[in-house]
Coordinates of C-alpha atoms in Angstrom, one line a residue:
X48 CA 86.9 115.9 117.1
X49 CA 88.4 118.0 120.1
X50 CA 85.1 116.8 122.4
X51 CA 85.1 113.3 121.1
X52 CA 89.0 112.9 122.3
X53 CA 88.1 114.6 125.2
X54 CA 85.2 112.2 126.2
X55 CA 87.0 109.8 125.2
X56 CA 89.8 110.8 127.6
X57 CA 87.3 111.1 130.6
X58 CA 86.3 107.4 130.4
X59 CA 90.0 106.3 131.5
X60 CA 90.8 109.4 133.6
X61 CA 93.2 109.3 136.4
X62 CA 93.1 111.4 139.6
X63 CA 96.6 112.9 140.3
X64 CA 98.4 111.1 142.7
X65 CA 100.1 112.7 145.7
X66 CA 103.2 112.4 147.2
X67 CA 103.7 113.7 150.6
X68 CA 106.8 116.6 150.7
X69 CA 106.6 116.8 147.1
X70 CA 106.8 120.5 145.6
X71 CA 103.8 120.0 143.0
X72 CA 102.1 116.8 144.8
X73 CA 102.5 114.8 141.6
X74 CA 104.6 111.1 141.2
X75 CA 106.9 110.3 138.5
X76 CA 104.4 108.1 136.9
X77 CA 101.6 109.5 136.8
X78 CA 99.0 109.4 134.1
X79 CA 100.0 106.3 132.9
X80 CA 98.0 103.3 134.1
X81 CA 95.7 103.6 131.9
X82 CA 97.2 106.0 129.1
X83 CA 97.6 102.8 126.6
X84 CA 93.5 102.6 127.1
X85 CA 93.3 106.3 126.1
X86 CA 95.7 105.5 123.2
X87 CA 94.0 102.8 121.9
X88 CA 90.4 104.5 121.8
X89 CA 91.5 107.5 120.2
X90 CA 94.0 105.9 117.4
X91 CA 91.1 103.6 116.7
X92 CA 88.8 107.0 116.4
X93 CA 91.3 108.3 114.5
X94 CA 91.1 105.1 111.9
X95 CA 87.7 105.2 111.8
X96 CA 87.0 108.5 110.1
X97 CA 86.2 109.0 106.2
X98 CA 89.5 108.9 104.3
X99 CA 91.8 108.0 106.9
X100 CA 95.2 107.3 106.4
X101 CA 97.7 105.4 108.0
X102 CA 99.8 105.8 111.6
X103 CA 103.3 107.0 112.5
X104 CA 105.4 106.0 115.3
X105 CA 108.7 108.0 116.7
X106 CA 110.4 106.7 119.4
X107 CA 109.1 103.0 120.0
X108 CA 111.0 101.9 123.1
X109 CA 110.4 98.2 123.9
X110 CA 107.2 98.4 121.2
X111 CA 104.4 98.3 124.0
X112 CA 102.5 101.2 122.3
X113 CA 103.3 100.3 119.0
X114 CA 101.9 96.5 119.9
X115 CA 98.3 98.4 120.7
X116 CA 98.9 100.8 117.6
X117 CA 99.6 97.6 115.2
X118 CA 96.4 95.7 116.4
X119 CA 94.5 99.0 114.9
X120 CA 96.4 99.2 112.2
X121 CA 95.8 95.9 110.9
X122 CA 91.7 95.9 111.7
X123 CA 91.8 99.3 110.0
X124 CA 93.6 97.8 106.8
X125 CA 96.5 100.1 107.3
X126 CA 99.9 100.5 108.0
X127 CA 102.1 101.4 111.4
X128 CA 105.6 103.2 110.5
X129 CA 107.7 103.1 113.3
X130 CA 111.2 104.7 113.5
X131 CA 113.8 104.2 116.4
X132 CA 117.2 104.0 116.0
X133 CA 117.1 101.5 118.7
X134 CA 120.7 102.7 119.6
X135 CA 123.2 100.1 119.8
X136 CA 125.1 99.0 122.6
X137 CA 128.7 97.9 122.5
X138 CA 130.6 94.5 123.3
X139 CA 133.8 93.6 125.1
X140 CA 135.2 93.5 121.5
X141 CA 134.0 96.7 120.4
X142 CA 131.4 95.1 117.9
X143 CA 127.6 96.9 117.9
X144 CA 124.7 94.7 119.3
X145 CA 121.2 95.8 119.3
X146 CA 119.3 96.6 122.7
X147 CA 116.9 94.4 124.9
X148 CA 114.3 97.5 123.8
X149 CA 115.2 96.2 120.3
X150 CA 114.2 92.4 120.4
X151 CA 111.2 93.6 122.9
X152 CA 109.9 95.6 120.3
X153 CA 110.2 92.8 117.1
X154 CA 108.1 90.2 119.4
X155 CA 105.5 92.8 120.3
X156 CA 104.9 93.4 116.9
X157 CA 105.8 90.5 115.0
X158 CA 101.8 89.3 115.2
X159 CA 101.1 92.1 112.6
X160 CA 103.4 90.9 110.0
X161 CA 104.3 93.6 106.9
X162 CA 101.4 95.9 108.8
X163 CA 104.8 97.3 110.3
X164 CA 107.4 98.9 108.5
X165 CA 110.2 99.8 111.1
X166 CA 113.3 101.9 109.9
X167 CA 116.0 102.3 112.3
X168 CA 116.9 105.9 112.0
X169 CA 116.6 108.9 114.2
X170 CA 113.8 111.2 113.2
X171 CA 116.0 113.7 112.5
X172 CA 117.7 112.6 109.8
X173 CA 116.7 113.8 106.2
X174 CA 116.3 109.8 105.2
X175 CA 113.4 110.2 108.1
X176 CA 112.7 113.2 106.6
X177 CA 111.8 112.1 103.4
X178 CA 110.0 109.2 105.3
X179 CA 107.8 111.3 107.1
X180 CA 106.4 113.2 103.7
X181 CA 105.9 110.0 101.4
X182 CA 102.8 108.7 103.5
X183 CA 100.0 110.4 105.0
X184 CA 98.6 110.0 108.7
X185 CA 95.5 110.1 110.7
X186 CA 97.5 109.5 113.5
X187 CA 100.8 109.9 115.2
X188 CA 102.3 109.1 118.2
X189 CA 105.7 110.6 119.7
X190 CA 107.3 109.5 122.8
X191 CA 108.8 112.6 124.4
X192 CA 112.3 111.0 125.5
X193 CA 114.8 113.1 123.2
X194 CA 114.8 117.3 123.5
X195 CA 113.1 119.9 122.5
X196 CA 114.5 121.0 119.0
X197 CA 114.3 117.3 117.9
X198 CA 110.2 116.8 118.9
X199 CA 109.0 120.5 117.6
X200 CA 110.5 119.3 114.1
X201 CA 108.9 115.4 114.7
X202 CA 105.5 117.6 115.0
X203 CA 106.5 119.7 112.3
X204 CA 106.8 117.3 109.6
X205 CA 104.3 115.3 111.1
X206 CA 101.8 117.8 111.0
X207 CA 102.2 118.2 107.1
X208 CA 101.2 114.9 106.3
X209 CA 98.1 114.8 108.5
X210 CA 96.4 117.7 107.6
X211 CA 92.7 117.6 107.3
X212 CA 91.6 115.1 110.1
X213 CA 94.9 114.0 112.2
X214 CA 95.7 113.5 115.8
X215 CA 99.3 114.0 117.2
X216 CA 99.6 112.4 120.6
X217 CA 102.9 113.6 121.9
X218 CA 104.0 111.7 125.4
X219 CA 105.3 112.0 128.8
X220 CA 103.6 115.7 129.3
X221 CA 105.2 115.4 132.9
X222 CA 104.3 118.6 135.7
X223 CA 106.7 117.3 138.1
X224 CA 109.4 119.4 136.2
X225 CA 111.6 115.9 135.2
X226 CA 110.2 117.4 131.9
X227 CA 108.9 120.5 131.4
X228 CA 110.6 121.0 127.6
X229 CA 108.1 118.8 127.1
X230 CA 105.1 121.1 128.6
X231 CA 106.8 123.8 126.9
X232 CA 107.2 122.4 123.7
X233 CA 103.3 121.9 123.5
X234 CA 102.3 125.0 124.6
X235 CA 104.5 126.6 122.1
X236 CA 103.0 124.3 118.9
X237 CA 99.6 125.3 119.9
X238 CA 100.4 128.7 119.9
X239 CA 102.9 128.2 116.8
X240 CA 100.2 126.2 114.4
X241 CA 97.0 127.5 115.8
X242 CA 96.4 122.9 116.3
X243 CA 93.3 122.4 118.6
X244 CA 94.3 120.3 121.7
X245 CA 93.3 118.7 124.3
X246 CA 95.2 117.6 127.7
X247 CA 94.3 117.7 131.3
X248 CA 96.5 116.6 134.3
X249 CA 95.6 113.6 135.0
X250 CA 97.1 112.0 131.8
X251 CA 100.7 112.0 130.7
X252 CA 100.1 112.5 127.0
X253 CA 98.3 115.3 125.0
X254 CA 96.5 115.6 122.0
X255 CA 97.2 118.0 118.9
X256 CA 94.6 118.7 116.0
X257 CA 96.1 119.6 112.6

C-alpha cells in the first residue's frame, strides 16, 4: 500500500520552491499545486480495494477537496461524510449567518446529491464522536487548520473505523514553522500507533496507514 501511495505521490511531485532570505528556503504554499491530483489518485486507490468502505471529511473549508472526494465517492457507490462547523459570522443585529466558505462548499458538492452527508459540528464534539464510530472508512481526509489536541483525537477515532486497509491524509504538513504542531503531531501518531506513512517535502499533506 505504502509503495503504491508513494508512486503514486511521485507522479505529481513538486520541487520545493525557494525563497531568497528565507530561514528554511521554503514558501507558504508550497506543495499544493498539485496536492488535489495526489488526493484524487490515492482516495480513488483507496476505493478501489476489496471491501472498501466509505470516506470521511474534517474540516471542509469552501468544499474544493470535498468536490474531488464526492466525484469518487459517487463512481465508487459510496458515501462522503463531511463535518465543519462552518462557523457562523454575526450581523449588525446580532443574528448568526453562515460563511461565504459555507455556500462555497453546498455548490461544490451539490452535483453529488445524498452521496454527501454534511453535519455541522466540530469534530470534537461527542455527537461527532458517535459520528465517527457508526461508519467505516477506507479513507479520510483532515485539514490541519485547528490545534494539536483537536487533530491527534480526529486521527484517533478515525483510525478505529478504518482499520484493516485505510488511508488518513492529514493536511497542511508545513516546514516553514507557520505549522509545525502539525509536523509534530504526525511524527508523534506514527510513533504512537505504529501507522505506516508516507510524506516527503515536496507535498503539503502526508499519508497514515492504519
Amino acid at each position: 500500500m505504502i509503495d503504491t501511495v508513494k508512486t503514486l505521490c511521485e507522479k505529481f511531485y513538486e520541487p520545493r520552491g525557494v525563497v531568497k532570505d528565507s530561514f528554511l528556503e521554503t514558501p507558504v504554499d508550497f506543495g499544493i499545486k498539485r496536492q488535489r491530483e495526489r488526493i484524487y489518485m490515492i482516495c480513488d486507490y483507496a476505493l478501489k480495494q476489496d471491501n472498501s468502505y466509505d470516506v470521511l471529511q474534517i474540516g471542509c473549508g469552501n468544499g474544493r477537496v470535498s468536490n474531488i472526494l464526492g466525484e469518487i465517492v459517487s463512481r465508487h457507490d459510496k458515501t462522503l461524510t463531511c463535518i465543519d462547523p462552518f462557523n457562523t459570522l454575526k450581523t449588525v443585529s446580532g443574528s448568526e449567518k453562515r460563511t461565504q466558505n459555507y455556500y462555497e462548499f453546498l455548490n461544490n458538492t451539490r452535483a453529488f446529491g445524498d452521496r454527501v452527508h454534511v453535519h455541522m459540528e466540530n469534530s470534537n464534539t461527542e455527537m461527532s464522536d458517535a459520528l465517527i464510530q457508526l461508519i467505516e472508512y477506507s479513507f479520510v481526509y483532515i485539514d490541519g487548520k485547528s490545534s494539536y489536541d483537536a487533530h491527534a483525537n480526529d486521527i484517533y477515532l478515525a483510525s478505529r473505523k478504518n482499520k484493516g486497509f485505510g488511508i488518513i491524509c492529514l493536511d497542511n504538513l508545513r516546514v516553514d514553522g507557520k505549522k509545525q504542531y502539525m509536523l509534530d503531531l504526525y511524527q508523534d501518531m506514527i510513533n504512537k500507533y505504529g501507522f505506516g506513512y508516507y510524506w516527503n517535502q515536496g507535498q503539503r499533506e502526508g499519508y497514515l496507514f492504519t
